[in-house]
Amino acid sequence: AEEKYLNWIRQRAEHIPLQQLTGEQGFMGLTFSVNEHVLIPRQDTEILVEEVLKELHDGMRVLDMCTGSGCIRSSDLLLSLLHYSNDCEGLGVDLSAEALEVAGRNVLKVLTPEKAEHAHFLQSDLFEKVEGKFEIIVSNPPYIASAEVEKLMPEVRDHEPRMALDGTEDGLYFYRRIIEEAGKHLVSSGMLFFEIGYDQGQAVSELMRTEGYREVQVVQDYAGLDRVVFGTYVTVQPAPFAKSR
């Protein structure tokens, strides 16, 4: 025990995140397995889950869309939503096989056997292999501008998957791609939810409105910073044919 303890101190001094040393992180009152292959769940993201739960009803289908570059999450979003709902069907998508392996371990750690049967995972480049439609799509994509990644604290910059952080030049690349494609996989009046950076509320809102989303709202976290954007996808119906008199 002493040897293990001192080894942890040595690794922590090298800025290896505590969660990677213990292999666990708490999120939404649940305990998730994490390692160097996945993004460590943040408490800020609980705001996103709370907002989705306000709209999530029994029996809905939920898609947790990561990113084409590998969002590399530990499935905290999807499994939290399934844990706190009833009879919902959930699909988690990621390009990273390592991330999906961690997600599979978390299923039985977080869900009852009955609810675990409703959790599914798919290795896909964004929507490439996704089929069907969903009532809710939720995503926490990489949104840090490339130039800002190097300024992050060493625990994040050097020890968490960079693909899960880097949102390309302006931080909006994955929002654009997901917003452009999500409508094809939402039912009528389905909803799209994002976590965003503190300065991205207006930009992501405009991207959603341009693609036909209505009632777009920005929600702040408990620090008063913009944290979540969501909206409802409205399919434009053709006007009924008017009979001539």
CSV table of C-alpha atoms in Angstrom, one decimal:
chain,number,residue,atom,x,y,z
A,1,ALA,CA,0.0,0.0,0.0
A,2,GLU,CA,2.9,2.4,0.8
A,3,GLU,CA,4.6,1.6,-2.5
A,4,LYS,CA,1.3,2.2,-4.4
A,5,TYR,CA,0.7,5.5,-2.5
A,6,LEU,CA,4.2,6.9,-3.2
A,7,ASN,CA,4.0,5.9,-6.8
A,8,TRP,CA,0.7,7.8,-7.1
A,9,ILE,CA,2.3,10.9,-5.6
A,10,ARG,CA,5.2,10.6,-8.1
A,11,GLN,CA,2.7,10.4,-11.0
A,12,ARG,CA,0.6,13.2,-9.7
A,13,ALA,CA,3.7,15.4,-9.5
A,14,GLU,CA,4.1,14.7,-13.2
A,15,HIS,CA,0.6,16.3,-13.7
A,16,ILE,CA,-1.1,13.0,-14.4
A,17,PRO,CA,-4.8,13.6,-13.5
A,18,LEU,CA,-6.0,12.1,-10.2
A,19,GLN,CA,-8.9,10.5,-12.0
A,20,GLN,CA,-6.5,8.5,-14.3
A,21,LEU,CA,-4.6,7.3,-11.2
A,22,THR,CA,-7.7,6.1,-9.4
A,23,GLY,CA,-9.5,5.0,-12.6
A,24,GLU,CA,-12.8,6.7,-11.6
A,25,GLN,CA,-14.7,9.9,-11.7
A,26,GLY,CA,-18.0,10.9,-10.2
A,27,PHE,CA,-20.6,12.5,-12.5
A,28,MET,CA,-24.3,13.1,-11.9
A,29,GLY,CA,-24.1,11.1,-8.6
A,30,LEU,CA,-22.7,8.1,-10.5
A,31,THR,CA,-19.2,6.6,-10.7
A,32,PHE,CA,-17.6,6.1,-14.1
A,33,SER,CA,-14.5,4.3,-15.1
A,34,VAL,CA,-11.9,6.5,-16.9
A,35,ASN,CA,-8.5,6.1,-18.4
A,36,GLU,CA,-6.1,7.9,-20.7
A,37,HIS,CA,-8.2,7.0,-23.7
A,38,VAL,CA,-11.3,9.1,-22.7
A,39,LEU,CA,-12.1,12.6,-21.7
A,40,ILE,CA,-12.6,12.9,-17.9
A,41,PRO,CA,-16.2,13.9,-17.2
A,42,ARG,CA,-16.6,17.5,-15.8
A,43,GLN,CA,-19.1,18.8,-13.4
A,44,ASP,CA,-19.9,21.6,-15.8
A,45,THR,CA,-21.3,19.0,-18.2
A,46,GLU,CA,-23.9,18.1,-15.6
A,47,ILE,CA,-25.8,21.2,-16.7
A,48,LEU,CA,-26.2,19.6,-20.1
A,49,VAL,CA,-27.6,16.4,-18.7
A,50,GLU,CA,-30.0,18.4,-16.4
A,51,GLU,CA,-31.3,20.4,-19.4
A,52,VAL,CA,-31.9,17.2,-21.5
A,53,LEU,CA,-33.7,15.5,-18.6
A,54,LYS,CA,-36.2,18.3,-18.6
A,55,GLU,CA,-37.3,17.2,-22.1
A,56,LEU,CA,-36.6,13.5,-21.9
A,57,HIS,CA,-39.8,11.4,-21.5
A,58,ASP,CA,-40.3,7.6,-21.1
A,59,GLY,CA,-39.7,5.6,-24.2
A,60,MET,CA,-37.7,8.2,-26.2
A,61,ARG,CA,-34.7,7.4,-28.4
A,62,VAL,CA,-31.6,9.3,-27.5
A,63,LEU,CA,-28.4,9.7,-29.6
A,64,ASP,CA,-25.2,10.7,-27.9
A,65,MET,CA,-23.1,12.0,-30.8
A,66,CYS,CA,-19.5,12.4,-30.2
A,67,THR,CA,-17.2,13.4,-33.1
A,68,GLY,CA,-15.7,12.1,-36.3
A,69,SER,CA,-12.2,12.7,-34.8
A,70,GLY,CA,-13.1,10.6,-31.8
A,71,CYS,CA,-14.8,12.6,-29.0
A,72,ILE,CA,-13.4,9.8,-26.7
A,73,ARG,CA,-15.9,10.2,-23.9
A,74,SER,CA,-16.5,7.7,-21.1
A,75,SER,CA,-20.2,7.6,-22.1
A,76,ASP,CA,-21.2,9.8,-19.1
A,77,LEU,CA,-23.8,11.7,-21.0
A,78,LEU,CA,-25.7,8.7,-22.5
A,79,LEU,CA,-25.6,6.5,-19.4
A,80,SER,CA,-26.6,9.2,-17.0
A,81,LEU,CA,-29.7,10.0,-19.2
A,82,LEU,CA,-30.6,6.3,-19.3
A,83,HIS,CA,-30.0,5.9,-15.6
A,84,TYR,CA,-32.4,8.7,-14.7
A,85,SER,CA,-35.2,7.9,-17.2
A,86,ASN,CA,-37.4,4.9,-17.9
A,87,ASP,CA,-37.6,2.7,-21.0
A,88,CYS,CA,-35.5,5.1,-23.1
A,89,GLU,CA,-33.3,3.7,-25.9
A,90,GLY,CA,-29.8,5.1,-26.2
A,91,LEU,CA,-27.1,5.0,-28.9
A,92,GLY,CA,-23.6,6.3,-28.2
A,93,VAL,CA,-21.5,7.0,-31.3
A,94,ASP,CA,-17.7,7.5,-31.4
A,95,LEU,CA,-14.9,6.8,-33.9
A,96,SER,CA,-12.5,5.7,-31.1
A,97,ALA,CA,-12.6,1.9,-30.4
A,98,GLU,CA,-10.8,2.5,-27.1
A,99,ALA,CA,-13.5,4.9,-26.0
A,100,LEU,CA,-16.2,2.4,-26.9
A,101,GLU,CA,-14.4,-0.2,-24.9
A,102,VAL,CA,-14.5,2.0,-21.8
A,103,ALA,CA,-18.2,2.8,-22.5
A,104,GLY,CA,-19.0,-0.9,-22.5
A,105,ARG,CA,-17.4,-1.3,-19.1
A,106,ASN,CA,-19.4,1.6,-17.7
A,107,VAL,CA,-22.8,0.2,-18.9
A,108,LEU,CA,-23.0,-2.5,-16.1
A,109,LYS,CA,-21.2,-0.2,-13.7
A,110,VAL,CA,-23.9,2.5,-14.0
A,111,LEU,CA,-27.1,0.9,-15.2
A,112,THR,CA,-29.3,-1.9,-13.9
A,113,PRO,CA,-29.3,-5.1,-16.1
A,114,GLU,CA,-32.7,-4.1,-17.4
A,115,LYS,CA,-31.6,-0.6,-18.5
A,116,ALA,CA,-28.3,-1.9,-19.8
A,117,GLU,CA,-30.2,-3.7,-22.5
A,118,HIS,CA,-31.3,-0.3,-23.9
A,119,ALA,CA,-27.7,1.1,-24.2
A,120,HIS,CA,-26.0,0.6,-27.6
A,121,PHE,CA,-22.8,1.8,-29.0
A,122,LEU,CA,-21.6,2.3,-32.6
A,123,GLN,CA,-18.2,3.1,-34.1
A,124,SER,CA,-18.8,5.7,-36.7
A,125,ASP,CA,-17.5,8.9,-38.2
A,126,LEU,CA,-20.2,11.2,-37.0
A,127,PHE,CA,-23.5,10.1,-38.7
A,128,GLU,CA,-21.9,7.9,-41.3
A,129,LYS,CA,-23.2,4.6,-40.0
A,130,VAL,CA,-26.2,5.9,-37.9
A,131,GLU,CA,-29.6,4.7,-39.0
A,132,GLY,CA,-33.1,5.8,-37.8
A,133,LYS,CA,-34.4,8.8,-36.1
A,134,PHE,CA,-34.3,10.0,-32.5
A,135,GLU,CA,-36.3,12.4,-30.3
A,136,ILE,CA,-33.1,13.8,-28.8
A,137,ILE,CA,-29.5,14.2,-30.0
A,138,VAL,CA,-27.0,15.4,-27.5
A,139,SER,CA,-23.3,16.2,-28.0
A,140,ASN,CA,-20.3,17.6,-26.2
A,141,PRO,CA,-17.9,17.9,-29.0
A,142,PRO,CA,-14.3,19.3,-29.0
A,143,TYR,CA,-14.8,23.1,-28.9
A,144,ILE,CA,-11.4,24.6,-27.9
A,145,ALA,CA,-9.7,26.5,-30.7
A,146,SER,CA,-6.5,24.9,-31.7
A,147,ALA,CA,-4.3,27.8,-30.6
A,148,GLU,CA,-5.9,27.7,-27.1
A,149,VAL,CA,-5.1,24.0,-26.5
A,150,GLU,CA,-1.5,24.7,-25.8
A,151,LYS,CA,-2.5,27.2,-23.0
A,152,LEU,CA,-4.5,24.5,-21.1
A,153,MET,CA,-3.3,23.2,-17.7
A,154,PRO,CA,-0.8,20.3,-18.1
A,155,GLU,CA,-3.2,17.8,-16.7
A,156,VAL,CA,-5.5,18.4,-19.6
A,157,ARG,CA,-3.1,19.4,-22.4
A,158,ASP,CA,-0.6,16.6,-21.9
A,159,HIS,CA,-2.7,13.7,-20.5
A,160,GLU,CA,-6.2,13.8,-22.0
A,161,PRO,CA,-6.8,12.9,-25.6
A,162,ARG,CA,-6.2,16.0,-27.7
A,163,MET,CA,-8.8,14.9,-30.3
A,164,ALA,CA,-11.4,15.3,-27.5
A,165,LEU,CA,-10.3,18.9,-27.0
A,166,ASP,CA,-9.3,20.5,-30.3
A,167,GLY,CA,-12.2,22.0,-32.2
A,168,THR,CA,-9.9,23.2,-35.0
A,169,GLU,CA,-9.1,26.8,-35.8
A,170,ASP,CA,-12.2,28.6,-34.5
A,171,GLY,CA,-13.5,25.8,-32.2
A,172,LEU,CA,-16.7,25.5,-34.2
A,173,TYR,CA,-15.9,22.8,-36.8
A,174,PHE,CA,-17.8,19.9,-35.2
A,175,TYR,CA,-20.8,22.1,-34.3
A,176,ARG,CA,-21.1,22.9,-38.0
A,177,ARG,CA,-20.9,19.3,-39.1
A,178,ILE,CA,-23.3,17.9,-36.5
A,179,ILE,CA,-25.8,20.7,-37.0
A,180,GLU,CA,-25.8,20.2,-40.8
A,181,GLU,CA,-26.5,16.4,-40.5
A,182,ALA,CA,-28.5,16.1,-37.3
A,183,GLY,CA,-31.8,17.1,-38.9
A,184,LYS,CA,-31.8,13.9,-41.0
A,185,HIS,CA,-31.9,11.9,-37.8
A,186,LEU,CA,-34.4,13.8,-35.7
A,187,VAL,CA,-38.1,13.2,-35.6
A,188,SER,CA,-40.4,16.1,-36.3
A,189,SER,CA,-39.9,18.6,-33.4
A,190,GLY,CA,-36.9,16.6,-32.2
A,191,MET,CA,-34.3,18.4,-30.1
A,192,LEU,CA,-30.6,19.0,-30.4
A,193,PHE,CA,-28.5,19.8,-27.3
A,194,PHE,CA,-24.8,20.9,-27.2
A,195,GLU,CA,-22.3,21.8,-24.5
A,196,ILE,CA,-20.4,24.9,-25.6
A,197,GLY,CA,-17.5,27.1,-24.6
A,198,TYR,CA,-18.2,30.2,-22.5
A,199,ASP,CA,-17.9,32.5,-25.6
A,200,GLN,CA,-19.7,30.3,-28.2
A,201,GLY,CA,-23.4,30.8,-27.3
A,202,GLN,CA,-24.2,33.3,-30.0
A,203,ALA,CA,-22.2,31.5,-32.8
A,204,VAL,CA,-23.7,28.1,-32.2
A,205,SER,CA,-27.2,29.5,-31.8
A,206,GLU,CA,-26.9,31.2,-35.2
A,207,LEU,CA,-25.6,28.0,-36.8
A,208,MET,CA,-28.7,26.2,-35.5
A,209,ARG,CA,-31.2,28.8,-36.6
A,210,THR,CA,-29.6,28.8,-40.1
A,211,GLU,CA,-30.3,25.0,-40.3
A,212,GLY,CA,-33.9,25.4,-39.4
A,213,TYR,CA,-33.9,25.0,-35.6
A,214,ARG,CA,-36.4,27.0,-33.6
A,215,GLU,CA,-36.8,28.1,-30.0
A,216,VAL,CA,-33.0,28.1,-29.7
A,217,GLN,CA,-31.9,28.8,-26.1
A,218,VAL,CA,-28.6,29.4,-24.3
A,219,VAL,CA,-28.3,28.1,-20.7
A,220,GLN,CA,-25.7,29.3,-18.2
A,221,ASP,CA,-23.9,27.1,-15.7
A,222,TYR,CA,-23.7,27.9,-12.0
A,223,ALA,CA,-20.7,30.2,-12.6
A,224,GLY,CA,-22.9,32.3,-14.8
A,225,LEU,CA,-21.1,31.3,-18.0
A,226,ASP,CA,-22.8,30.1,-21.2
A,227,ARG,CA,-22.7,26.3,-21.1
A,228,VAL,CA,-25.6,24.7,-23.1
A,229,VAL,CA,-27.3,25.5,-26.4
A,230,PHE,CA,-30.4,23.7,-27.5
A,231,GLY,CA,-33.2,24.0,-30.1
A,232,THR,CA,-36.1,22.2,-31.8
A,233,TYR,CA,-35.8,21.0,-35.4
A,234,VAL,CA,-38.8,22.0,-37.4
A,235,THR,CA,-39.4,20.3,-40.7
A,236,VAL,CA,-40.9,22.8,-43.1
A,237,GLN,CA,-44.1,21.3,-44.6
A,238,PRO,CA,-45.3,22.3,-48.1
A,239,ALA,CA,-48.3,24.5,-48.2
A,240,PRO,CA,-51.6,22.6,-49.0
A,241,PHE,CA,-52.7,22.8,-52.6
A,242,ALA,CA,-55.4,25.4,-52.9
A,243,LYS,CA,-58.3,24.4,-55.1
A,244,SER,CA,-59.4,27.0,-57.6
A,245,ARG,CA,-63.0,28.0,-57.5
